[in-house]
PDB file of C-alpha atoms and ligand atoms in Angstrom:
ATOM      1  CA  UNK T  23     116.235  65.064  72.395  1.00  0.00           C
ATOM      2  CA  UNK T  24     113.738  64.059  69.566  1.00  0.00           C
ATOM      3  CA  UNK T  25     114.271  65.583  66.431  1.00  0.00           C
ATOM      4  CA  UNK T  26     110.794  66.409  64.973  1.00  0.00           C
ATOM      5  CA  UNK T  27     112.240  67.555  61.420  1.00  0.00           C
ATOM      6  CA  UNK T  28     114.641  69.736  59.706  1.00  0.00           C
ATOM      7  CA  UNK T  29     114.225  71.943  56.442  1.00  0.00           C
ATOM      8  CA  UNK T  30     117.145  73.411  54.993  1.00  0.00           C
ATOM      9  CA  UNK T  31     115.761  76.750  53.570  1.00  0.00           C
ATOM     10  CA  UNK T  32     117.399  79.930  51.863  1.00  0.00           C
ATOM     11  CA  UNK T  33     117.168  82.949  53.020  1.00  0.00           C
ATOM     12  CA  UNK T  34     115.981  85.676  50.501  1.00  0.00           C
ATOM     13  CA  UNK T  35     117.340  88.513  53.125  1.00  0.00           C
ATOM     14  CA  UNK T  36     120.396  86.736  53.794  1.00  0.00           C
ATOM     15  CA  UNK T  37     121.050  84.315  50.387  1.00  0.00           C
ATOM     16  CA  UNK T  38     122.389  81.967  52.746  1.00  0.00           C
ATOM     17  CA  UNK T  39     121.302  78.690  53.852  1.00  0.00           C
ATOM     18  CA  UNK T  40     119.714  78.522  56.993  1.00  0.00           C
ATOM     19  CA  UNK T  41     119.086  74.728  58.733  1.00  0.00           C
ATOM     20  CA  UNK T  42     115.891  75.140  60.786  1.00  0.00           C
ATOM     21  CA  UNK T  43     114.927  72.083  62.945  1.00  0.00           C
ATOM     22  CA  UNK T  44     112.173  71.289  65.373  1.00  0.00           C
ATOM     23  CA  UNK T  45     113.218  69.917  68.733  1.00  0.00           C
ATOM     24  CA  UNK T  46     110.911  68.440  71.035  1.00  0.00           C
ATOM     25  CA  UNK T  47     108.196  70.649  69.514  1.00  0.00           C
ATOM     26  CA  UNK T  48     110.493  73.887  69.857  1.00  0.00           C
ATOM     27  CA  UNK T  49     112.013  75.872  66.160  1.00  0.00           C
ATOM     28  CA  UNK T  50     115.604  76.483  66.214  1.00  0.00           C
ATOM     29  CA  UNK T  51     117.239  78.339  63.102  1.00  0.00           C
ATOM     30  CA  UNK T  52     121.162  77.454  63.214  1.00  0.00           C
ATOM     31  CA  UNK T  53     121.071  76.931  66.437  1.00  0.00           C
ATOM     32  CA  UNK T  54     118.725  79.842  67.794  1.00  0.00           C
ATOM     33  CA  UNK T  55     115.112  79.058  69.210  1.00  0.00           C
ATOM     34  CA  UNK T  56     112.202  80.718  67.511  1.00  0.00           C
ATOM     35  CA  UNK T  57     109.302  81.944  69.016  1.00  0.00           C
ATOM     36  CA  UNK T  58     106.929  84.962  67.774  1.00  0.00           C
ATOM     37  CA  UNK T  59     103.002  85.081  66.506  1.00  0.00           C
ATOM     38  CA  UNK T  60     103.979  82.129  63.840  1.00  0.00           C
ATOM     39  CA  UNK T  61     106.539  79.840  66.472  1.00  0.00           C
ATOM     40  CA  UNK T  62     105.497  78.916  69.493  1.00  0.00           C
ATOM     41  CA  UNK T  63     106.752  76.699  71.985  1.00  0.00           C
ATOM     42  CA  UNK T  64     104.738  73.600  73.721  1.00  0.00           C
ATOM     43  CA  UNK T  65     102.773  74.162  76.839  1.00  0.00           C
ATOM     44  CA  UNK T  66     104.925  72.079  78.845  1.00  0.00           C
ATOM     45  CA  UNK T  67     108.455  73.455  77.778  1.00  0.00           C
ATOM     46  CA  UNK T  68     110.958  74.275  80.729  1.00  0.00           C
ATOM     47  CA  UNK T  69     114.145  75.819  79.545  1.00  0.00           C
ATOM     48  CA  UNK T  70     117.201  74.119  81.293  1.00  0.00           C
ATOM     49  CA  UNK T  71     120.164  75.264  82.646  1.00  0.00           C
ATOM     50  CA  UNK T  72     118.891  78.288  84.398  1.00  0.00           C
ATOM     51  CA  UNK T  73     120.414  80.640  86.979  1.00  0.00           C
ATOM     52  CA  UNK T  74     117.493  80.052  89.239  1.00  0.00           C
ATOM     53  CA  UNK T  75     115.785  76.666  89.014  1.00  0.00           C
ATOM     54  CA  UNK T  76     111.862  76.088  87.653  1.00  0.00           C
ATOM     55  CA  UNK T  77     110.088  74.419  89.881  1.00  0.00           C
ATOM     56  CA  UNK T  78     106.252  73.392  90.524  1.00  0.00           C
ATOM     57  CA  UNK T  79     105.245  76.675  91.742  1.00  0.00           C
ATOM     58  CA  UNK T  80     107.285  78.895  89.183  1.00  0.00           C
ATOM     59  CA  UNK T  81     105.136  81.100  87.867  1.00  0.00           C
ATOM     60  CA  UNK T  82     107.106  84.492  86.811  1.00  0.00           C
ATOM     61  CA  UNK T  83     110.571  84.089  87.936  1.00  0.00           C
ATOM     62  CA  UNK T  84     113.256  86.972  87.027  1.00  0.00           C
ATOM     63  CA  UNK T  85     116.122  84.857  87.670  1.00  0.00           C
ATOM     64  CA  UNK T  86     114.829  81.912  85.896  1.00  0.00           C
ATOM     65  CA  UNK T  87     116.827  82.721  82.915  1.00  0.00           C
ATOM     66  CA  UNK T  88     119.631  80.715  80.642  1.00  0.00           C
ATOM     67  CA  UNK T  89     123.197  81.159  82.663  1.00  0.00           C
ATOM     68  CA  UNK T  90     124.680  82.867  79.647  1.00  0.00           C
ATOM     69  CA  UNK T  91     121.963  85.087  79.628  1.00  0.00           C
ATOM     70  CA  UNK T  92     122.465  85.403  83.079  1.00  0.00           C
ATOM     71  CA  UNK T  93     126.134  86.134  83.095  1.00  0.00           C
ATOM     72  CA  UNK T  94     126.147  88.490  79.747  1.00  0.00           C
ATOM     73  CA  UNK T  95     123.151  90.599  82.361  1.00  0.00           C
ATOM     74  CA  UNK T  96     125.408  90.485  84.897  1.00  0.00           C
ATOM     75  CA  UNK T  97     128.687  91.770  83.319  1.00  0.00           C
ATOM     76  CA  UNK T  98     126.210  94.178  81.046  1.00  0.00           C
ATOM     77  CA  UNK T  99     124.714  95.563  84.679  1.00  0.00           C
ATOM     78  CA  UNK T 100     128.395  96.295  86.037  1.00  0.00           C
ATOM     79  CA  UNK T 101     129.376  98.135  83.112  1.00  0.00           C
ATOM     80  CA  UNK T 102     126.489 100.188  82.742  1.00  0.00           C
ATOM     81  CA  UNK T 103     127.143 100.280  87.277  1.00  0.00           C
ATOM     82  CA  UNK T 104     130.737 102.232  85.858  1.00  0.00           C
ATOM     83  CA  UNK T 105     128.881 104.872  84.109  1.00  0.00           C
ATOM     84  CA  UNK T 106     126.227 105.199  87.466  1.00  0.00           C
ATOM     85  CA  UNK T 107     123.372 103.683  85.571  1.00  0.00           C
ATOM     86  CA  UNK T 108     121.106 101.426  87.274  1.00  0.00           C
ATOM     87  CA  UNK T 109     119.574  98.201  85.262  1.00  0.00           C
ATOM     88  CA  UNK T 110     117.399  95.655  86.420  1.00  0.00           C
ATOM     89  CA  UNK T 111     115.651  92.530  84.976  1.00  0.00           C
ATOM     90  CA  UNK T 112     111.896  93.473  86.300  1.00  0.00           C
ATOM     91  CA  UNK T 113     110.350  90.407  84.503  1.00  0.00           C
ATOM     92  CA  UNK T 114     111.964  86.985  83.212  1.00  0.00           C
ATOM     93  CA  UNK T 115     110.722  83.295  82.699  1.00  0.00           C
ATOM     94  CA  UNK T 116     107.303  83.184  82.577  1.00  0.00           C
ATOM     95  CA  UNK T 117     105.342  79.871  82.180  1.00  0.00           C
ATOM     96  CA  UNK T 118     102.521  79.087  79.677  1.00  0.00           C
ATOM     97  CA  UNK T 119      99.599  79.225  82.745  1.00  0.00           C
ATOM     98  CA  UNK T 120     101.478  82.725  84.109  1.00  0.00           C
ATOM     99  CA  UNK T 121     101.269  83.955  80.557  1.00  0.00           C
ATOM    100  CA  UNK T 122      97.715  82.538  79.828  1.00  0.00           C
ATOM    101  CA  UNK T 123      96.591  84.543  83.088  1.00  0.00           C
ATOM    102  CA  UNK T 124      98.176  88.030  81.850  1.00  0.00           C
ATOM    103  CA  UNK T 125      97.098  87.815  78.499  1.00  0.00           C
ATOM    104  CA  UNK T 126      93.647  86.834  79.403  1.00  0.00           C
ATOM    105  CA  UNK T 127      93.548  90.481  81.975  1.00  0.00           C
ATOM    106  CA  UNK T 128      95.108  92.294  78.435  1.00  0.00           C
ATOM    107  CA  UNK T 129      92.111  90.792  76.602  1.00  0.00           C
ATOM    108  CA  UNK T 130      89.872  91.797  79.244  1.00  0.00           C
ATOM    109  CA  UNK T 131      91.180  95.651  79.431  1.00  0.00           C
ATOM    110  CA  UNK T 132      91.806  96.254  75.591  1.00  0.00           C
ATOM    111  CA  UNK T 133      90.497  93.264  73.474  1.00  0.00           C
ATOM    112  CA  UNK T 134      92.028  90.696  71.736  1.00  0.00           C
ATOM    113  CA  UNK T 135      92.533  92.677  68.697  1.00  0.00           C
ATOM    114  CA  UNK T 136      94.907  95.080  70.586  1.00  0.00           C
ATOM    115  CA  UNK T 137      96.558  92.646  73.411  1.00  0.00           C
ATOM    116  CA  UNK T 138      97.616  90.954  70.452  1.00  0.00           C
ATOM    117  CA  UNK T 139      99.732  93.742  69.634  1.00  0.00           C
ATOM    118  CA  UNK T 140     101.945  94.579  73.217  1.00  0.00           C
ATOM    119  CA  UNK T 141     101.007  90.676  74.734  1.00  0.00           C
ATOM    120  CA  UNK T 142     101.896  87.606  73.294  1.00  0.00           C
ATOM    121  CA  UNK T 143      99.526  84.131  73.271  1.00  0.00           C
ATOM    122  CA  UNK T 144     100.610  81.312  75.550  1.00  0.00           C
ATOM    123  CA  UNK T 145     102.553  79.593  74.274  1.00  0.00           C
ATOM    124  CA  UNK T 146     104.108  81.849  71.715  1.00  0.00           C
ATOM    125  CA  UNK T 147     105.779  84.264  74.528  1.00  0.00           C
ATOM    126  CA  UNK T 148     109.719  84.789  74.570  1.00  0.00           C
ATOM    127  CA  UNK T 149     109.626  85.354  78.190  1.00  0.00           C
ATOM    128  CA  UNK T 150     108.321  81.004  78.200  1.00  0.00           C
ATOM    129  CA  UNK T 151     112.343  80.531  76.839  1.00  0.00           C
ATOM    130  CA  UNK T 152     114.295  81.638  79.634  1.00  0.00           C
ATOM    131  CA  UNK T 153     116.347  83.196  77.078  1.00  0.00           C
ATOM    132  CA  UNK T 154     114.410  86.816  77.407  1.00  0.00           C
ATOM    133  CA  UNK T 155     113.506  89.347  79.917  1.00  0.00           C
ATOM    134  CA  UNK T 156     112.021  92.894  80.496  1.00  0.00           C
ATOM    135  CA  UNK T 157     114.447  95.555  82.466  1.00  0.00           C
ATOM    136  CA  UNK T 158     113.794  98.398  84.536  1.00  0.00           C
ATOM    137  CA  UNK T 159     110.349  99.821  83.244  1.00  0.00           C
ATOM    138  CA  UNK T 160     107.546  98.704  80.726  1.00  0.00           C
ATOM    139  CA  UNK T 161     107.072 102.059  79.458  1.00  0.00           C
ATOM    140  CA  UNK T 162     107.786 103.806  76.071  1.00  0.00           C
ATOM    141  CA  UNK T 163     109.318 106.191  77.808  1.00  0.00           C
ATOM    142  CA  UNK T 164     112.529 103.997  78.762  1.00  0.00           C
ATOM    143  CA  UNK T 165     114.051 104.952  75.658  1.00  0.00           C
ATOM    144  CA  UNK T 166     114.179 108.324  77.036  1.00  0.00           C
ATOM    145  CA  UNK T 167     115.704 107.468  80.009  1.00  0.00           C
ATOM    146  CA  UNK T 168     120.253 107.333  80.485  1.00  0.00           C
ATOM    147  CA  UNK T 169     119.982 103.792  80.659  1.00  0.00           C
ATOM    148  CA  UNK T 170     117.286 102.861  77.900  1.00  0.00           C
ATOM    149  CA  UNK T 171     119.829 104.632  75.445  1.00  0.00           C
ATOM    150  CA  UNK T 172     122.783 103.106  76.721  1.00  0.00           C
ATOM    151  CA  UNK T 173     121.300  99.419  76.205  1.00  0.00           C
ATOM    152  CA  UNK T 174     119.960 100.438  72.920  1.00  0.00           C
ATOM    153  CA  UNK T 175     123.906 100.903  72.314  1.00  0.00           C
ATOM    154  CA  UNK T 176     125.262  98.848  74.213  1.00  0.00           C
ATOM    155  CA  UNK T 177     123.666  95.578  74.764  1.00  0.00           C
ATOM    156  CA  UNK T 178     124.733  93.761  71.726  1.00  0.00           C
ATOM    157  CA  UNK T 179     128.155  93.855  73.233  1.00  0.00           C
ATOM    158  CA  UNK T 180     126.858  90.716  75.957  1.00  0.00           C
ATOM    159  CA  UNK T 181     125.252  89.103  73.272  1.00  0.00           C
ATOM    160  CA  UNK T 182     121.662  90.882  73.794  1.00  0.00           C
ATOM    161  CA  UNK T 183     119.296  92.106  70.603  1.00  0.00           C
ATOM    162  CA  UNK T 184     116.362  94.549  71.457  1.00  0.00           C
ATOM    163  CA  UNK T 185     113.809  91.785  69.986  1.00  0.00           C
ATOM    164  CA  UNK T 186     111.359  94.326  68.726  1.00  0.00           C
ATOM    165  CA  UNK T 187     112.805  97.122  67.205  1.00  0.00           C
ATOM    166  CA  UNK T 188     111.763 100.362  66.421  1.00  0.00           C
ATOM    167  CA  UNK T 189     109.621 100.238  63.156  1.00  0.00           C
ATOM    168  CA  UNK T 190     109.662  96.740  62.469  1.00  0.00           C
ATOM    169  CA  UNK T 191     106.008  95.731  63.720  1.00  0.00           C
ATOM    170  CA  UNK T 192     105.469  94.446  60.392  1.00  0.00           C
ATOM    171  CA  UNK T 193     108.218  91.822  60.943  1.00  0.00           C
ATOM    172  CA  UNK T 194     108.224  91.437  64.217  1.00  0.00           C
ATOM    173  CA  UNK T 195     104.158  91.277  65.253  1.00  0.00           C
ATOM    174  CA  UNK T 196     105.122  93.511  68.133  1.00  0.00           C
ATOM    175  CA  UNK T 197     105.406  97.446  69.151  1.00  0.00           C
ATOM    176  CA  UNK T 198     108.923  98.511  69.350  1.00  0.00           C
ATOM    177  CA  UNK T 199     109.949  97.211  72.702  1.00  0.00           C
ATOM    178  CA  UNK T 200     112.790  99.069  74.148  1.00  0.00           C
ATOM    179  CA  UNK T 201     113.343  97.124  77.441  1.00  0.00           C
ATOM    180  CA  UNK T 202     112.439  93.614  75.957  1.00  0.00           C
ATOM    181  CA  UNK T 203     115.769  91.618  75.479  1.00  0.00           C
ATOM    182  CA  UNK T 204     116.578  88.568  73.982  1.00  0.00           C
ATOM    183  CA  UNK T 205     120.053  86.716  74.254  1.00  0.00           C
ATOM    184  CA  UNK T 206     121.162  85.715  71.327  1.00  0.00           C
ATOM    185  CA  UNK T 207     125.378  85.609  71.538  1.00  0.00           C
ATOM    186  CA  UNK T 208     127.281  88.430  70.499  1.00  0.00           C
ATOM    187  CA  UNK T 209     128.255  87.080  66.814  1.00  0.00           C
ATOM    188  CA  UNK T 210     124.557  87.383  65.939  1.00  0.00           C
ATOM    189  CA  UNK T 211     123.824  90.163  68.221  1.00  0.00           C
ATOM    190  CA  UNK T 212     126.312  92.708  66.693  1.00  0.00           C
ATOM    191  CA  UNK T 213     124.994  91.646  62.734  1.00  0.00           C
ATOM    192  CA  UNK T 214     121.504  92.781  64.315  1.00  0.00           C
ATOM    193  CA  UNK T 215     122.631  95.577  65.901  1.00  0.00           C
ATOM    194  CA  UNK T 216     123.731  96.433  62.687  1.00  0.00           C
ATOM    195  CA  UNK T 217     125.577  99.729  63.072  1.00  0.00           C
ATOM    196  CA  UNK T 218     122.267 100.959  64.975  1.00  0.00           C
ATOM    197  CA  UNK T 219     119.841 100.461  62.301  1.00  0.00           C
ATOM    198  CA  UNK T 220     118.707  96.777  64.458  1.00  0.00           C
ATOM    199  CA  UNK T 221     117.155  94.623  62.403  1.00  0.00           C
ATOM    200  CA  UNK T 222     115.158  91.853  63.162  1.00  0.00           C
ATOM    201  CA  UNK T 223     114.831  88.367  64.231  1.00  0.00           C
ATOM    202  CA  UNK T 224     112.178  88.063  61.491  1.00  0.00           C
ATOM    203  CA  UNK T 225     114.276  90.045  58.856  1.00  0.00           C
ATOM    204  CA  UNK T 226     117.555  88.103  59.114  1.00  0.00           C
ATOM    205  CA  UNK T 227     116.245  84.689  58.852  1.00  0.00           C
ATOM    206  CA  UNK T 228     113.205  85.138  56.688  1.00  0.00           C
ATOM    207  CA  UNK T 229     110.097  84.265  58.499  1.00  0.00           C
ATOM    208  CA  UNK T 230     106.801  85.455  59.391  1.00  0.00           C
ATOM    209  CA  UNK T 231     105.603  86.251  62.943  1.00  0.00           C
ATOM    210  CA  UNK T 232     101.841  85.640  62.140  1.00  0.00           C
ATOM    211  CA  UNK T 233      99.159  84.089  64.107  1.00  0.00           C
ATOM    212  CA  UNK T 234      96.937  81.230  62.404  1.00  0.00           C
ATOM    213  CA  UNK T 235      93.575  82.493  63.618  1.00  0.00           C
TER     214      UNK T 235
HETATM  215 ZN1   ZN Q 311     109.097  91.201  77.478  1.00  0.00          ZN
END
């Protein structure tokens, strides 16, 4: 893999030192891949070691995801099975042109202004990592359901953060979320978790999630 660069920064939030390095055009902070409204990843990025294979005519693909994300979902959906609660991942890897598609209807509904809020750019979507995907339903109102509460508890257990958190737009670029997961590993999943009170991607390591234009 070609290194592009590496920056060793501090982080004010953190006062630690955090080694951030670009990869074949893609940001990785210790070891985690960035991408939000100021990261984004290159049109032509395929994440690798999937569940299901990308191929030529992937366009959304739920099982499309990283195998540890993968496996964490699957252990995470027979536990939650235990206590009769139903999860499914309704949305997955997405590619840039899938992404470019959506976004462009979002435009089209609500305007750019407000698509930018709820849809993210091509390019700059989580869902493009393989590492992310949404479950059950794309409402606000899945926090209110048994299961929405149970992941918001629960999922940093398998490694999962709720990437957009409840009143951290101002970090994150993005409405509170409630069925959007990201895999991050459980070490860094339970420090976001943080006894309930999640914080941020954005908040742990420092960095803005800003568009240019
Ligand atoms: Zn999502």
């Amino acid at each position: 893999m070609k290194k592009d660069y590496i920056i060793n920064k501090t982080s004010k939030v953190q006062e630690k030192e955090s080694k951030i390095e670009v990869i074949n055009g893609a940001t990785y902070i210790d070891g985690i891949l960035i991408v939000n409204k100021t990261y984004s990843l290159p049109k032509d990025f395929i994440p690798n070691n999937t569940y299901e294979k990308v191929t030529k005519e992937t366009g959304m693909c739920p099982l499309c995801i990283n195998i540890d994300a993968y496996n964490a979902f699957k252990k995470m959906e027979e536990d939650a099975n235990k206590e009769n609660l139903k999860l499914w991942i309704q949305s997955g890897y997405r590619t840039y042109s899938y992404q470019e598609n959506l976004y462009n209807r979002y435009i089209e509904k609500d305007g750019k202004e407000k698509a930018d809020i709820y849809s993210s750019r091509p390019g700059h979507s989580e869902h493009h990592t393989g590492l992310s995907f949404d479950l059950n339903s794309v409402e606000d109102s899945f926090i209110d359901t048994n299961e929405g509460k149970w992941i918001n508890d629960n999922a940093y257990k398998y490694g999962f953060i709720i990437r957009y958190p409840k009143g951290k737009e101002k970090y994150t670029g993005y409405k509170y979320e409630p069925w959007h997961l990201r895999y991050v590993g459980k070490t860094l999943a339970k420090k976001l978790y943080n006894d309930g009170n999640w914080i941020s991607l954005e908040e742990y390591f420092d960095i803005t999630s800003e568009y240019k234009d």
